[in-house]
């Protein structure tokens, strides 16, 4: 079990923490999402942009998520 605290949360508190975490992820990605036009205008073709997104978005999300968990857990 992965616990950092001995405190037990109620179902409502767990739901609130999940909502907070979801809001954090949404706010983290809202900047790049709104600026997608700025990032994609230098692509040579739409297929190149899709290929870059297919590789770059999941990889960067995973990398930054791991770094965040390591820093917060430390």
XYZ file of C-alpha atoms in Angstrom:
74
model
C 0.000 0.000 0.000
C 1.248 3.463 -0.892
C 0.457 5.760 2.015
C 2.260 8.837 3.209
C 0.017 9.478 6.197
C -1.648 7.550 8.978
C -4.780 9.689 8.669
C -7.805 7.934 7.164
C -9.979 10.015 4.838
C -13.726 9.720 4.507
C -15.284 9.025 1.118
C -16.175 12.705 0.756
C -12.631 13.795 1.567
C -11.224 11.272 -0.908
C -13.572 12.582 -3.586
C -12.518 16.155 -2.874
C -8.826 15.237 -3.139
C -9.469 13.456 -6.451
C -11.311 16.529 -7.742
C -8.415 18.739 -6.650
C -5.900 16.490 -8.419
C -8.014 16.487 -11.581
C -8.266 20.281 -11.514
C -4.481 20.489 -11.129
C -3.902 18.312 -14.206
C -6.449 20.296 -16.246
C -4.873 23.600 -15.241
C -1.398 22.240 -16.005
C -2.359 21.343 -19.582
C -4.607 24.329 -20.312
C -1.682 26.571 -21.272
C -0.223 24.279 -23.941
C -3.712 23.437 -25.165
C -4.622 27.085 -25.655
C -1.278 27.783 -27.355
C -1.444 24.776 -29.690
C -1.671 27.087 -32.713
C 1.629 28.701 -31.753
C 3.319 25.312 -31.441
C 1.854 23.755 -34.581
C 2.382 26.595 -37.053
C 5.955 25.474 -37.685
C 4.915 21.939 -38.647
C 5.509 21.063 -42.295
C 2.338 18.976 -42.570
C -0.611 17.880 -40.470
C 0.715 14.307 -40.373
C 3.994 15.603 -38.921
C 2.075 17.483 -36.225
C 0.018 14.375 -35.386
C 3.150 12.211 -35.216
C 4.815 14.715 -32.883
C 1.749 14.857 -30.646
C 1.393 11.074 -30.568
C 4.959 10.765 -29.271
C 5.473 14.011 -27.382
C 2.302 14.398 -25.344
C 2.201 10.978 -23.593
C 5.978 10.879 -23.102
C 6.163 14.367 -21.596
C 3.090 13.772 -19.435
C 4.602 10.561 -18.064
C 8.008 12.137 -17.491
C 6.670 15.216 -15.691
C 4.236 13.098 -13.664
C 7.055 10.863 -12.433
C 9.196 13.881 -11.539
C 6.249 15.450 -9.686
C 5.547 12.287 -7.685
C 9.225 11.905 -6.770
C 9.500 15.529 -5.632
C 6.245 15.490 -3.659
C 7.029 12.117 -2.066
C 10.493 13.290 -1.007
